[in-house]
Short mmCIF file of C-alpha atoms in Angstrom, two decimals:
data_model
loop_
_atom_site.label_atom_id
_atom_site.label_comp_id
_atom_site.label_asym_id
_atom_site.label_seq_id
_atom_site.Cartn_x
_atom_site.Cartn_y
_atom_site.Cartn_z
CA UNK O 1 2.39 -40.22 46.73
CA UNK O 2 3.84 -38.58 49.66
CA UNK O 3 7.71 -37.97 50.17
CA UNK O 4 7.30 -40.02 52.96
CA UNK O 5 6.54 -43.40 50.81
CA UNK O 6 8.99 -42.24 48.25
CA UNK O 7 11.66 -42.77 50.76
CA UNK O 8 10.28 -46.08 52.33
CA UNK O 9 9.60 -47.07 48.83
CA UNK O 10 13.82 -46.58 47.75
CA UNK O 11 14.73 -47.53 51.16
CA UNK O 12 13.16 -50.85 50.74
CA UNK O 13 15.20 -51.25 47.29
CA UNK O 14 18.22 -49.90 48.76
CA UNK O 15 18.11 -52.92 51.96
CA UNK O 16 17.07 -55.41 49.29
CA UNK O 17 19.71 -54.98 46.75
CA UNK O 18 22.35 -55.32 50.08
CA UNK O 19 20.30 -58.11 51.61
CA UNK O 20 21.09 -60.24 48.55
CA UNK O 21 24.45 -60.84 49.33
CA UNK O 22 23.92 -60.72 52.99
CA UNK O 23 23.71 -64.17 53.57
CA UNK O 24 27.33 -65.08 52.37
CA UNK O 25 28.76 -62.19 54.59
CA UNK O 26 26.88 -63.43 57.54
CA UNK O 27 28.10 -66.74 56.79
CA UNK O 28 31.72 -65.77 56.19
CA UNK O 29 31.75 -63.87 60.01
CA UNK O 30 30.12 -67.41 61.69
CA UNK O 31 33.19 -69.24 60.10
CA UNK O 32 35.97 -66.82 60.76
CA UNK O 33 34.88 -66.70 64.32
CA UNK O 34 35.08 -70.65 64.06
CA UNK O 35 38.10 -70.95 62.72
CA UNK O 36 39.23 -68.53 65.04
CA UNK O 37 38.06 -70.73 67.86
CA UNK O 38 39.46 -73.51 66.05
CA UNK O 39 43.13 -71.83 65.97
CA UNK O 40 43.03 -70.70 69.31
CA UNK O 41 42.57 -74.20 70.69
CA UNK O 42 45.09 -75.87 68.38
CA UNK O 43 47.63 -73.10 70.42
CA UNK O 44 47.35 -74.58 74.03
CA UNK O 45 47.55 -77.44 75.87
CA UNK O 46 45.09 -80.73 75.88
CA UNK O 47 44.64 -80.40 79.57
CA UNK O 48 43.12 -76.87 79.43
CA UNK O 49 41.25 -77.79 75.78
CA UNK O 50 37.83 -78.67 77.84
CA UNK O 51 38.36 -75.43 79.70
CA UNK O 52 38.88 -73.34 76.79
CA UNK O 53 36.01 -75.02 74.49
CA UNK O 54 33.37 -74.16 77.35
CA UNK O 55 34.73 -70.69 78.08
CA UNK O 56 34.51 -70.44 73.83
CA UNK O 57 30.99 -71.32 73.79
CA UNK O 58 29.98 -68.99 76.54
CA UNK O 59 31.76 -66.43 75.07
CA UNK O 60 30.01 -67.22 71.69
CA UNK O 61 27.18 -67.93 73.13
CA UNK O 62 26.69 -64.52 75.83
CA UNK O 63 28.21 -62.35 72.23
CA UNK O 64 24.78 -63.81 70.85
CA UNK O 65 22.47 -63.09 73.89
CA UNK O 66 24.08 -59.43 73.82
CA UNK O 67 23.58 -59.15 70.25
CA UNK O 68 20.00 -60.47 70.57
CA UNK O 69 19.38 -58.08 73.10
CA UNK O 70 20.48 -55.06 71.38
CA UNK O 71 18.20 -55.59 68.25
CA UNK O 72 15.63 -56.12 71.11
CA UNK O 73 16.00 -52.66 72.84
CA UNK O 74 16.51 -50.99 69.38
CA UNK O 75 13.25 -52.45 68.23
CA UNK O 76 11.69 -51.32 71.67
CA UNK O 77 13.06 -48.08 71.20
CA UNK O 78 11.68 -47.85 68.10
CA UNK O 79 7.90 -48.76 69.52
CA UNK O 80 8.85 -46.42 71.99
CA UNK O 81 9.30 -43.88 69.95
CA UNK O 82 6.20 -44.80 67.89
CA UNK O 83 4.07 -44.52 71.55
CA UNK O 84 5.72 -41.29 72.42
CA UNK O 85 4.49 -39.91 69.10
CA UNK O 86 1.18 -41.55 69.29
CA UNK O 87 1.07 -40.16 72.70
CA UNK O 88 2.07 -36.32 71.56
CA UNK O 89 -0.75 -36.72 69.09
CA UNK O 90 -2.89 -37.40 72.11
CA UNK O 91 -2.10 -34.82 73.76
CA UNK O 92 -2.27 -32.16 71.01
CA UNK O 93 -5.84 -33.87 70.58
CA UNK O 94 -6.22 -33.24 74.18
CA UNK O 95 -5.23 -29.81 74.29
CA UNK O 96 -7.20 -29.02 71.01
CA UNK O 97 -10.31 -30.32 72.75
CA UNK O 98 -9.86 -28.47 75.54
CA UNK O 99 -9.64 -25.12 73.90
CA UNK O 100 -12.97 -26.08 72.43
CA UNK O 101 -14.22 -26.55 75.21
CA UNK O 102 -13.32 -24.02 76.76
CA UNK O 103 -14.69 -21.99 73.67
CA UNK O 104 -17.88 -23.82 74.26
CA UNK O 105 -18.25 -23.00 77.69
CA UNK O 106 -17.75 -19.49 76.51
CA UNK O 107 -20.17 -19.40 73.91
CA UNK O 108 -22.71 -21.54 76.66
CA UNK O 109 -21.98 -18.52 78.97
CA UNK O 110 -22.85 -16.01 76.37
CA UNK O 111 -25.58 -18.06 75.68
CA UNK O 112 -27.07 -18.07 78.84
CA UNK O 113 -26.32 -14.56 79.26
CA UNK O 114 -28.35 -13.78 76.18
CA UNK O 115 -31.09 -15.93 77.36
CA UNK O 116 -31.38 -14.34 80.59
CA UNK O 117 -31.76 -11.01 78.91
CA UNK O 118 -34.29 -12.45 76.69
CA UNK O 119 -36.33 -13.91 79.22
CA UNK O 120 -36.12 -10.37 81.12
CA UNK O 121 -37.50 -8.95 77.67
CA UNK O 122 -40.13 -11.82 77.32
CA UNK O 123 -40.88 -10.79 80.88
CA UNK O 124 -41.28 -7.27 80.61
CA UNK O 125 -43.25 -7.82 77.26
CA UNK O 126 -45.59 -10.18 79.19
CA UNK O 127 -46.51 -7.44 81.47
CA UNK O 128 -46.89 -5.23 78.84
CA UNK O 129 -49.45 -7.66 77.06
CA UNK O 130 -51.09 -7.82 80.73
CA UNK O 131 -51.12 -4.09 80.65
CA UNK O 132 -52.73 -3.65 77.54
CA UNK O 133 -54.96 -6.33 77.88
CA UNK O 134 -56.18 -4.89 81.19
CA UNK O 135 -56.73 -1.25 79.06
CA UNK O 136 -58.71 -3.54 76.50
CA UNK O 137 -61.14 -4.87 79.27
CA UNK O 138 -61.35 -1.28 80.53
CA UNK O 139 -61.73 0.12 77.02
CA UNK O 140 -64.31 -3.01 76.07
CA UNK O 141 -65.88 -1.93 79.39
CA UNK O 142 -65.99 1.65 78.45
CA UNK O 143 -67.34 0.55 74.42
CA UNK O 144 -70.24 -1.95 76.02
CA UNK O 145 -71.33 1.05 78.11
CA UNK O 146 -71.40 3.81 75.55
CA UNK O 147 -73.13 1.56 73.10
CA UNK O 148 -75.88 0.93 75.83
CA UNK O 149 -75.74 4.79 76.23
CA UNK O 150 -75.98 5.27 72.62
CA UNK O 151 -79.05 2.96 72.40
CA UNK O 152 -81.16 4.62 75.21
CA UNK O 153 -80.06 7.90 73.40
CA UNK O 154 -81.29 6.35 70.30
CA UNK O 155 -84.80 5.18 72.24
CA UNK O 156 -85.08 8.20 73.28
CA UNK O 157 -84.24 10.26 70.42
CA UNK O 158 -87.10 7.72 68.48
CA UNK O 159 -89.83 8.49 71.22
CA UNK O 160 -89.23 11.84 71.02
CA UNK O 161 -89.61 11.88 67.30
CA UNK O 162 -92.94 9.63 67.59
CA UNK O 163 -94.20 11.94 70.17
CA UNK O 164 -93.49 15.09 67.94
CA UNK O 165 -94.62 13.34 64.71
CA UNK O 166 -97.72 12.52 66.78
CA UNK O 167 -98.08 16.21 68.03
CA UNK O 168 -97.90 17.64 64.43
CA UNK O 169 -99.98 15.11 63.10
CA UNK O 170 -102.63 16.13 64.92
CA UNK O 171 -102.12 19.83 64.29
CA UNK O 172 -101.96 19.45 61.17
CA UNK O 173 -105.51 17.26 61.41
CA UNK O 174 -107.03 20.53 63.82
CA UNK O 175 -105.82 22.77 60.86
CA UNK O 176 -107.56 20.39 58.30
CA UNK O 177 -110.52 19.89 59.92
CA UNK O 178 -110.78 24.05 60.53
CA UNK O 179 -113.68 25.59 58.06
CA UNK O 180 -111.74 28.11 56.07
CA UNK O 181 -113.28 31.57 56.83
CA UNK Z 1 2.26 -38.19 56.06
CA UNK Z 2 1.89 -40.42 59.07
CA UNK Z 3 3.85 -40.07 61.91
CA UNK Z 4 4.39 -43.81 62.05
CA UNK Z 5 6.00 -43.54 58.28
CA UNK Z 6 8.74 -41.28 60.03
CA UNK Z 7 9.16 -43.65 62.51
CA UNK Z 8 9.43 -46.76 59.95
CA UNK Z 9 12.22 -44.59 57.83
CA UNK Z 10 14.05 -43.74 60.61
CA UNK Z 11 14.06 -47.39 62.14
CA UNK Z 12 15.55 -48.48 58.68
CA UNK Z 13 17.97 -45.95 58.38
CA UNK Z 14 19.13 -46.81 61.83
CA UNK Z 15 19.30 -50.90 60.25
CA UNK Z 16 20.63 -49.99 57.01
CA UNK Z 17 23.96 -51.85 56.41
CA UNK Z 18 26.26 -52.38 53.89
CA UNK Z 19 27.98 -56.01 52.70
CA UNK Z 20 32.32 -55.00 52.96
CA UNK Z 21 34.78 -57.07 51.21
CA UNK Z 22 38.22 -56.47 52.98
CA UNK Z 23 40.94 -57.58 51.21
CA UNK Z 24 44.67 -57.94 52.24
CA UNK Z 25 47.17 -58.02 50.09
CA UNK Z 26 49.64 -61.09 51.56
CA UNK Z 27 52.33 -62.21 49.09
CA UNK Z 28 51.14 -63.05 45.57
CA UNK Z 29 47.47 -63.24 46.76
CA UNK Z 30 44.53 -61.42 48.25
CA UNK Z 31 43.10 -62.62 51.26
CA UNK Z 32 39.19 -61.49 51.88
CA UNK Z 33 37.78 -60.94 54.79
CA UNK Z 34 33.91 -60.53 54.64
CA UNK Z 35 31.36 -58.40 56.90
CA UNK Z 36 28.18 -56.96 57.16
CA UNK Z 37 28.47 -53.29 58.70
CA UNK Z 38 25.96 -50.76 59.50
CA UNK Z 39 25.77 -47.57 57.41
CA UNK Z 40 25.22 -45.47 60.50
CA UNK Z 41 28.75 -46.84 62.10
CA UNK Z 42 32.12 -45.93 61.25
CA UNK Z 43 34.80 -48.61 59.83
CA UNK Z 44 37.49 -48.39 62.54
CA UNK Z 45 35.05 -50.17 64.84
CA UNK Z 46 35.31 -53.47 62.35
CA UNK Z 47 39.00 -53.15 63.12
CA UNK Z 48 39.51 -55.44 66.04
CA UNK Z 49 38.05 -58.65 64.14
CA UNK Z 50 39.97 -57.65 61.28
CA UNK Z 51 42.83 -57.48 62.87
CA UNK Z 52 42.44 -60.68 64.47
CA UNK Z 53 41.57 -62.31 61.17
CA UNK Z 54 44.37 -61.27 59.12
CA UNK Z 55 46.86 -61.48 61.95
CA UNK Z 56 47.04 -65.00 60.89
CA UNK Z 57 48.79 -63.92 57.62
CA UNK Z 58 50.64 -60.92 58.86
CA UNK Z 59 52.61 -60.93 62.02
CA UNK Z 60 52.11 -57.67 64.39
CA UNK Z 61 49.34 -56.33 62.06
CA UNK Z 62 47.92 -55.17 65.48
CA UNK Z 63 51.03 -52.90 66.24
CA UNK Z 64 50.84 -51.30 62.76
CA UNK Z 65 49.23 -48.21 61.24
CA UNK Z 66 46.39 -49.51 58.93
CA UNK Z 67 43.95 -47.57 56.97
CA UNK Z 68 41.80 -48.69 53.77
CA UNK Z 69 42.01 -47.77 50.48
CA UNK Z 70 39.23 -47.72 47.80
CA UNK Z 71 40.06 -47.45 43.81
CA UNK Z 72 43.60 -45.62 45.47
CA UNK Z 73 41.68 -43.46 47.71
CA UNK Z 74 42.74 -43.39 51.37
CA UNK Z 75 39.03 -43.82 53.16
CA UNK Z 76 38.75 -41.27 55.96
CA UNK Z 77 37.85 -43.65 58.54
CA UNK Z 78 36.33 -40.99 60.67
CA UNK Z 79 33.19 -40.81 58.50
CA UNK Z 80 30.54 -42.63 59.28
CA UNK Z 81 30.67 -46.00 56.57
CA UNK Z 82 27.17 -45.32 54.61
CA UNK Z 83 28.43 -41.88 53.70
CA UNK Z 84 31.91 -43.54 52.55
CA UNK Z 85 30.31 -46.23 50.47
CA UNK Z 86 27.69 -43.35 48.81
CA UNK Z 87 30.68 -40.61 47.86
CA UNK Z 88 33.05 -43.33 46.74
CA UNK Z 89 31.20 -46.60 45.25
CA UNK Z 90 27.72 -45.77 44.94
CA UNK Z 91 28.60 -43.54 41.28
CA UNK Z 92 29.77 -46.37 39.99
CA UNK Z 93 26.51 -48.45 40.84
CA UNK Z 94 24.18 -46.30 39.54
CA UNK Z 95 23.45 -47.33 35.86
CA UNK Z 96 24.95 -50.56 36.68
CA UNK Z 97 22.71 -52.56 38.57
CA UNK Z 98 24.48 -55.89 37.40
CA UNK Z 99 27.60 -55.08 39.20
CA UNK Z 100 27.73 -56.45 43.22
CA UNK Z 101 26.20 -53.79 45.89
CA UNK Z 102 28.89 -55.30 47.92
CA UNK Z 103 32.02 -52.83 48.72
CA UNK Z 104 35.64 -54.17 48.33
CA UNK Z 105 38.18 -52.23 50.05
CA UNK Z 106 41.44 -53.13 50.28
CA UNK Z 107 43.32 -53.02 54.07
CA UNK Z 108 47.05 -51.25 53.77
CA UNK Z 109 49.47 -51.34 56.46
CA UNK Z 110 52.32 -49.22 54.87
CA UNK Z 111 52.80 -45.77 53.80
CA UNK Z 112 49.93 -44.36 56.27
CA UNK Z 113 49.09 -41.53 53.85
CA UNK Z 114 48.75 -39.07 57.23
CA UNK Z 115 48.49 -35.93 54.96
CA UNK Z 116 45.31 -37.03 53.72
CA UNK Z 117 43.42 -39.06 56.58
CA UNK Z 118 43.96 -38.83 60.70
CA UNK Z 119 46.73 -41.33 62.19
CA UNK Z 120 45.51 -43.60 65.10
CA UNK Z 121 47.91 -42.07 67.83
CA UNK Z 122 47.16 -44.29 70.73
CA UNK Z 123 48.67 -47.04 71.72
CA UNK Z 124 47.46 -49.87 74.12
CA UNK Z 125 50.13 -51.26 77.07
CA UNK Z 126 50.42 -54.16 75.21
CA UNK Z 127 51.95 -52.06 72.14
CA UNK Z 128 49.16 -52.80 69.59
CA UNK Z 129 47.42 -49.99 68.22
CA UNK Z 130 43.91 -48.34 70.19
CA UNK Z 131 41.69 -47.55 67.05
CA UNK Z 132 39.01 -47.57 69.64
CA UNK Z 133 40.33 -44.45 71.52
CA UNK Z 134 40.97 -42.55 68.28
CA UNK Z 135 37.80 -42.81 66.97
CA UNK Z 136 36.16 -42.02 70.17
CA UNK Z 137 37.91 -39.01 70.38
CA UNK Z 138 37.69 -38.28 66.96
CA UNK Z 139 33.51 -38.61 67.08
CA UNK Z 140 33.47 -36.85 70.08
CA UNK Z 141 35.03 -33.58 68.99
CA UNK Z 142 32.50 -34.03 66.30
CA UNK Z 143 29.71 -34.21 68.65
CA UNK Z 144 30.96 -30.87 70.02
CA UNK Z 145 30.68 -29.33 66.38
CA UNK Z 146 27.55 -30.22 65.61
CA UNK Z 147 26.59 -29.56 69.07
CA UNK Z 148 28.00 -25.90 68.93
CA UNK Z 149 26.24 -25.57 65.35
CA UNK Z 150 22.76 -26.75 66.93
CA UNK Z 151 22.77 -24.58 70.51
CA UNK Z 152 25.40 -21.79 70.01
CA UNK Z 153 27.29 -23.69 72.48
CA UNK Z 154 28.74 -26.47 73.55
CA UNK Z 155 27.60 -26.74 77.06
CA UNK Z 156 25.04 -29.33 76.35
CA UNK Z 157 27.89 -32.05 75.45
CA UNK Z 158 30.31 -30.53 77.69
CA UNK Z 159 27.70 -30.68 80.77
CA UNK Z 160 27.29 -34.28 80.33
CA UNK Z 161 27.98 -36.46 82.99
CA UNK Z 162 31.08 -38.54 82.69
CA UNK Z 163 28.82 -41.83 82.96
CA UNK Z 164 26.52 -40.63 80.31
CA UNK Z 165 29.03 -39.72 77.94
CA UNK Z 166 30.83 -43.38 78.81
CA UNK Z 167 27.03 -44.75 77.71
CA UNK Z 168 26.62 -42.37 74.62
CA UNK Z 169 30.02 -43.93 73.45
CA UNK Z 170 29.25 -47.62 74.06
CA UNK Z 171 25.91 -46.68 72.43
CA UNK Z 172 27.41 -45.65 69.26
CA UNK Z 173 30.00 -48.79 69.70
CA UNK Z 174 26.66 -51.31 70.22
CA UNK Z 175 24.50 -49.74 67.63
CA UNK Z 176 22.05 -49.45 70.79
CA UNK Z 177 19.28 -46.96 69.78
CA UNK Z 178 17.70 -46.65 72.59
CA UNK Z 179 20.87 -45.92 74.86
CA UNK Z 180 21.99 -43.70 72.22
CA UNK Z 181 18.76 -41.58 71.28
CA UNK Z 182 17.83 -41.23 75.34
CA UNK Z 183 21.40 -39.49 75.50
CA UNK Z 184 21.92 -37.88 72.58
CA UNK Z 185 18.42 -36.02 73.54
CA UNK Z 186 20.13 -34.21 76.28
CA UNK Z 187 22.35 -32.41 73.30
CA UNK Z 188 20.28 -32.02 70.53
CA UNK Z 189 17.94 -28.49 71.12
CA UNK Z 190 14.51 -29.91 72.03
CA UNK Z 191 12.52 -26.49 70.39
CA UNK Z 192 14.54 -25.01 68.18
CA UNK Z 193 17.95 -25.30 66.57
CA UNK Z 194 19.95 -22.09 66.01
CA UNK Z 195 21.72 -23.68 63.09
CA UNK Z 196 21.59 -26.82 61.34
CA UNK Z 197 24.91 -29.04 61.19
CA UNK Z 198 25.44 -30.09 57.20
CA UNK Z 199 28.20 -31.28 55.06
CA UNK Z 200 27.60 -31.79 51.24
CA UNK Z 201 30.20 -34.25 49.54
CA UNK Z 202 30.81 -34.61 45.66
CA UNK Z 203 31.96 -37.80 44.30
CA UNK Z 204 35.38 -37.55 42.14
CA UNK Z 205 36.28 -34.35 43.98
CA UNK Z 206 37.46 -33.05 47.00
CA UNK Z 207 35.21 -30.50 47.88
CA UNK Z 208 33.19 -30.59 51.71
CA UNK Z 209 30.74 -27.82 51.58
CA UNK Z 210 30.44 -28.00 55.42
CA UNK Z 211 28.18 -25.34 56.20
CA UNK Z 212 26.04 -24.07 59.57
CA UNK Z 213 22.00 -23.25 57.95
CA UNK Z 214 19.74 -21.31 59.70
CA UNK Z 215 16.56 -23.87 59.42
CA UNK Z 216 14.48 -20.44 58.68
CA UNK Z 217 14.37 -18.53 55.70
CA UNK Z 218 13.08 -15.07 56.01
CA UNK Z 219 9.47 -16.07 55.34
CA UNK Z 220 9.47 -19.44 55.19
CA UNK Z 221 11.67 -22.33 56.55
CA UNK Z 222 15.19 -23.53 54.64
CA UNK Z 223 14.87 -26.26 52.40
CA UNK Z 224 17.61 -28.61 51.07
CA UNK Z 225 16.93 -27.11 47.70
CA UNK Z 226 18.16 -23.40 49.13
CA UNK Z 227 21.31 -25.05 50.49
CA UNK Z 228 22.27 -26.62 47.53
CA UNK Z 229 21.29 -23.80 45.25
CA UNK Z 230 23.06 -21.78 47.16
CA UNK Z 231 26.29 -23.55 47.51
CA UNK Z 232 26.54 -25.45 44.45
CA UNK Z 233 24.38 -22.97 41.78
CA UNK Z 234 26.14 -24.95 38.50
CA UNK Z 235 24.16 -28.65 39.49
CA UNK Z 236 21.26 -26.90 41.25
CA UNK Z 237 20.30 -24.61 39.10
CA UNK Z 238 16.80 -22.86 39.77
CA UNK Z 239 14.75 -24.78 36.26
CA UNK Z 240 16.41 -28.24 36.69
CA UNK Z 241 19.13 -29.60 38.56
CA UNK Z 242 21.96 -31.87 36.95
CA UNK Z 243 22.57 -33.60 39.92
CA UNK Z 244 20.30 -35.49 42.49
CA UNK Z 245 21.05 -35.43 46.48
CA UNK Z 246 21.71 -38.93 48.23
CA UNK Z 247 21.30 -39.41 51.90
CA UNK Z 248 21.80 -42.81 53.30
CA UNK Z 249 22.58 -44.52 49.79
CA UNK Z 250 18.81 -43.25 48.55
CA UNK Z 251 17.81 -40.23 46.18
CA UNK Z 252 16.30 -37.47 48.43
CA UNK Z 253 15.00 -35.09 45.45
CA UNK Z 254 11.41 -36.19 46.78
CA UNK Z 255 12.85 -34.37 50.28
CA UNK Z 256 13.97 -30.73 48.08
CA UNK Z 257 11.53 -28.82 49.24
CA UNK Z 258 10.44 -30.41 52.73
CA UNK Z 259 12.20 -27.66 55.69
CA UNK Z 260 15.43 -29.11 55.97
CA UNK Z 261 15.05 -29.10 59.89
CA UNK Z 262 12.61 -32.16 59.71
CA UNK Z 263 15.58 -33.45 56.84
CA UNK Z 264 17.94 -33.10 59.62
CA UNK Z 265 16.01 -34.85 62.62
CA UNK Z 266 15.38 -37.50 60.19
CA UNK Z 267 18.38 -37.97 58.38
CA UNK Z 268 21.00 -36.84 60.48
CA UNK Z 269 24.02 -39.33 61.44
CA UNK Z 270 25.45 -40.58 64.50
CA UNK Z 271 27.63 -37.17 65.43
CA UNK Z 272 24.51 -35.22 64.52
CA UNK Z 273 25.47 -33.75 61.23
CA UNK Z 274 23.32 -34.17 57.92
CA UNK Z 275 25.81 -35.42 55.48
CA UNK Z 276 24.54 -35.00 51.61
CA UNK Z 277 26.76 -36.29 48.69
CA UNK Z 278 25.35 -34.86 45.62
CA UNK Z 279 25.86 -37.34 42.69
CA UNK Z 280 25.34 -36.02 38.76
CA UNK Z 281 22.25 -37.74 36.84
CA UNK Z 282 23.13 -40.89 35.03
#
């Protein structure tokens, strides 16, 4: 429980133990000004009774309206002061949002600061795949034509072989076929 | 805690009233004389329709020097009423919630006791006495104290225009909150008080602790609890206090540790000081 509803909590005990007894005070003020009204008009004259009574009830009766009116602007000062502090809320709310807001659009900058220098590294990494790509061509260039190399090399090195198998085959066939002496 | 609670207390401590039995001794018997009065208001102001009430039993009441008595007490009528009825009949309620909340004071017209409360020293043309001047005076210079307590200075009060201080005045007269708080603005410190106006009251005694508080600590803000700890260390001691604090007729012990600043700008009466009347556990 907050301190705030302890002390709406005792001040609604403390207006309802007075409020008890209200009523006969309230009462007790209605007829005094009555009587009072009453003695005054016993005190003059019959001719300037009518006067008197109507002047009484205005006066009674305007006493009211100012009375009435009071309670009316202290209520409205009351809402007032509710608004104003609903309205300072607001604008603490306001000004809180704004900082972070402002904060965001910070951050956003930084953000798109960071972005642009990724997209510069993105870029330069591109070209650098583009590079190496165009060195892997050239090197898968290079590879397809050594290979071919190789193979003719190979060919080659085979006929050559057959041709010198060939050549000793039939030497060695002359020798063979030579009577020994 | 919800802003709109604050506004709720503050719109019934501004309503609060009290039920007052006058009574006049006339002759062998006691005449009564019955109103409803608003804590936040001062006594004098029921005057006039006293006055007129019992003038039917006393002849030239309106020419004399009157002041009230309670249980022999002469009731300083420059203290605003709900601080009257909690230092001198609220004791005797607590404990005894049979008894009537009502508070019967008795009217005297002899023997102004002068030594102990302030004599109405104007006079209308007419010859009767003007408890309406006195007390407007009286609440005035008490506006400048609080007023030199809250700024350092009194120029806020003393820079107010003569119609405004004619409408702060009536406001107070009216009970007209809205008239009163849009003036009384102008004097109060809108950011931050230099020193917060309180007076602390004991029942059955005569000491006023009346003392200027700076609202901040060294570390962290003042709370009622330093104030009273400070000036009265026998009922607040630091484990558990003896006595409980009453503001506006309630028990504030739930407010003992809230900054006393926010105390102030809730509690605080109509000439801007925090009155306190520290009453001993039952």
């Amino acid at each position: 429980m907050s301190w705030t509803d302890i002390i709406l909590q005792q001040l609604n005990i403390r207006d309802e133990v007075q409020d008890k007894e209200s009523p006969y005070f309230h009462a007790f003020t209605v007829l005094s000004n009555q009587l009072h009204n009453h003695t005054s008009q016993s005190e003059i004259g019959a001719s300037e009774l009518l006067h008197w009574s109507v002047i009484s009830r205005e006066n009674h009766r305007l006493k009211q309206e100012n009375t009435d009116l009071i309670a009316s602007l202290n209520q409205s000062a009351i809402n007032l002061e509710k608004a104003e502090m609903a309205l300072s809320s607001e604008i603490k709310t306001k000004k809180s949002l704004e900082k972070m807001l402002a904060r965001s659009n910070t951050k956003i900058d930084n953000l798109g600061h960071e972005l642009k220098e990724k997209d510069k590294a993105i870029e330069i990494i591109n070209d650098e795949i583009l590079l190496h790509q165009i060195q892997t061509n050239v090197l898968n260039d290079k590879v397809a034509e050594l290979s071919r190399q190789n193979e003719v090399l190979v060919q080659r090195l085979m006929t050559r072989a057959q041709v010198e198998a060939e050549k000793l085959n039939d030497a060695n066939e002359k020798v063979s076929k030579k009577p020994p002496n | 805690m919800a802003d709109s609670d604050i506004i709720e207390i503050k719109a019934k401590l501004w309503n609060g009233h009290i039920n007052l039995r006058v009574v006049l001794a006339y002759k062998d018997q006691k005449v009564e004389y019955l109103c409803t009065i608003y804590r936040n208001s001062y006594i004098t102001l029921k005057l006039p329709a006293i006055v007129e009430y019992f003038s039917a039993f006393v002849q030239g009441l309106s020419s004399k020097q009157l002041w009230f008595e309670y249980e022999g007490v002469p009731i300083k009528w420059n203290l605003p009423v709900g601080l009257l009825y909690d230092y001198l009949h609220l004791p005797s309620l607590l404990g005894n919630f049979e008894s009537s909340s009502s508070w019967t004071v008795y009217l005297r017209y002899d023997d102004y006791p002068s030594d102990y409360i302030i004599p109405f020293i104007y006079k209308k043309d007419d010859g009767t006495v003007d408890f309406d001047r006195s007390l407007k005076e009286v609440i005035v210079n008490q506006l400048k104290q609080s007023c030199f307590v809250l700024n350092g200075n009194s120029k806020p009060i003393m820079s107010l225009s003569e119609a405004n201080s004619i409408q702060l005045w009536v406001s107070i007269v009216d009970h007209n909150l809205s008239a009163y708080t849009s003036i009384n603005k102008k004097i109060v410190p809108k950011d931050k008080a230099q020193k917060i106006p309180v007076r602390i009251f004991i029942p059955g005694t005569t000491t006023i602790v009346q003392a200027p508080i700076y609202p901040y600590g060294e570390e962290e803000p003042t709370s009622m609890r330093d104030v009273l700890s400070l000036h009265l260390p026998h009922l607040f001691a630091e484990r558990e206090a003896i006595a409980l604090p009453y503001i506006h007729g309630i028990d504030t012990q739930s407010l003992l540790d809230e900054p006393l600043l926010k105390t102030w700008e809730i509690f605080k009466h109509l000439d801007n000081f925090l009155y306190v009347v520290v009453i001993p556990r039952v």
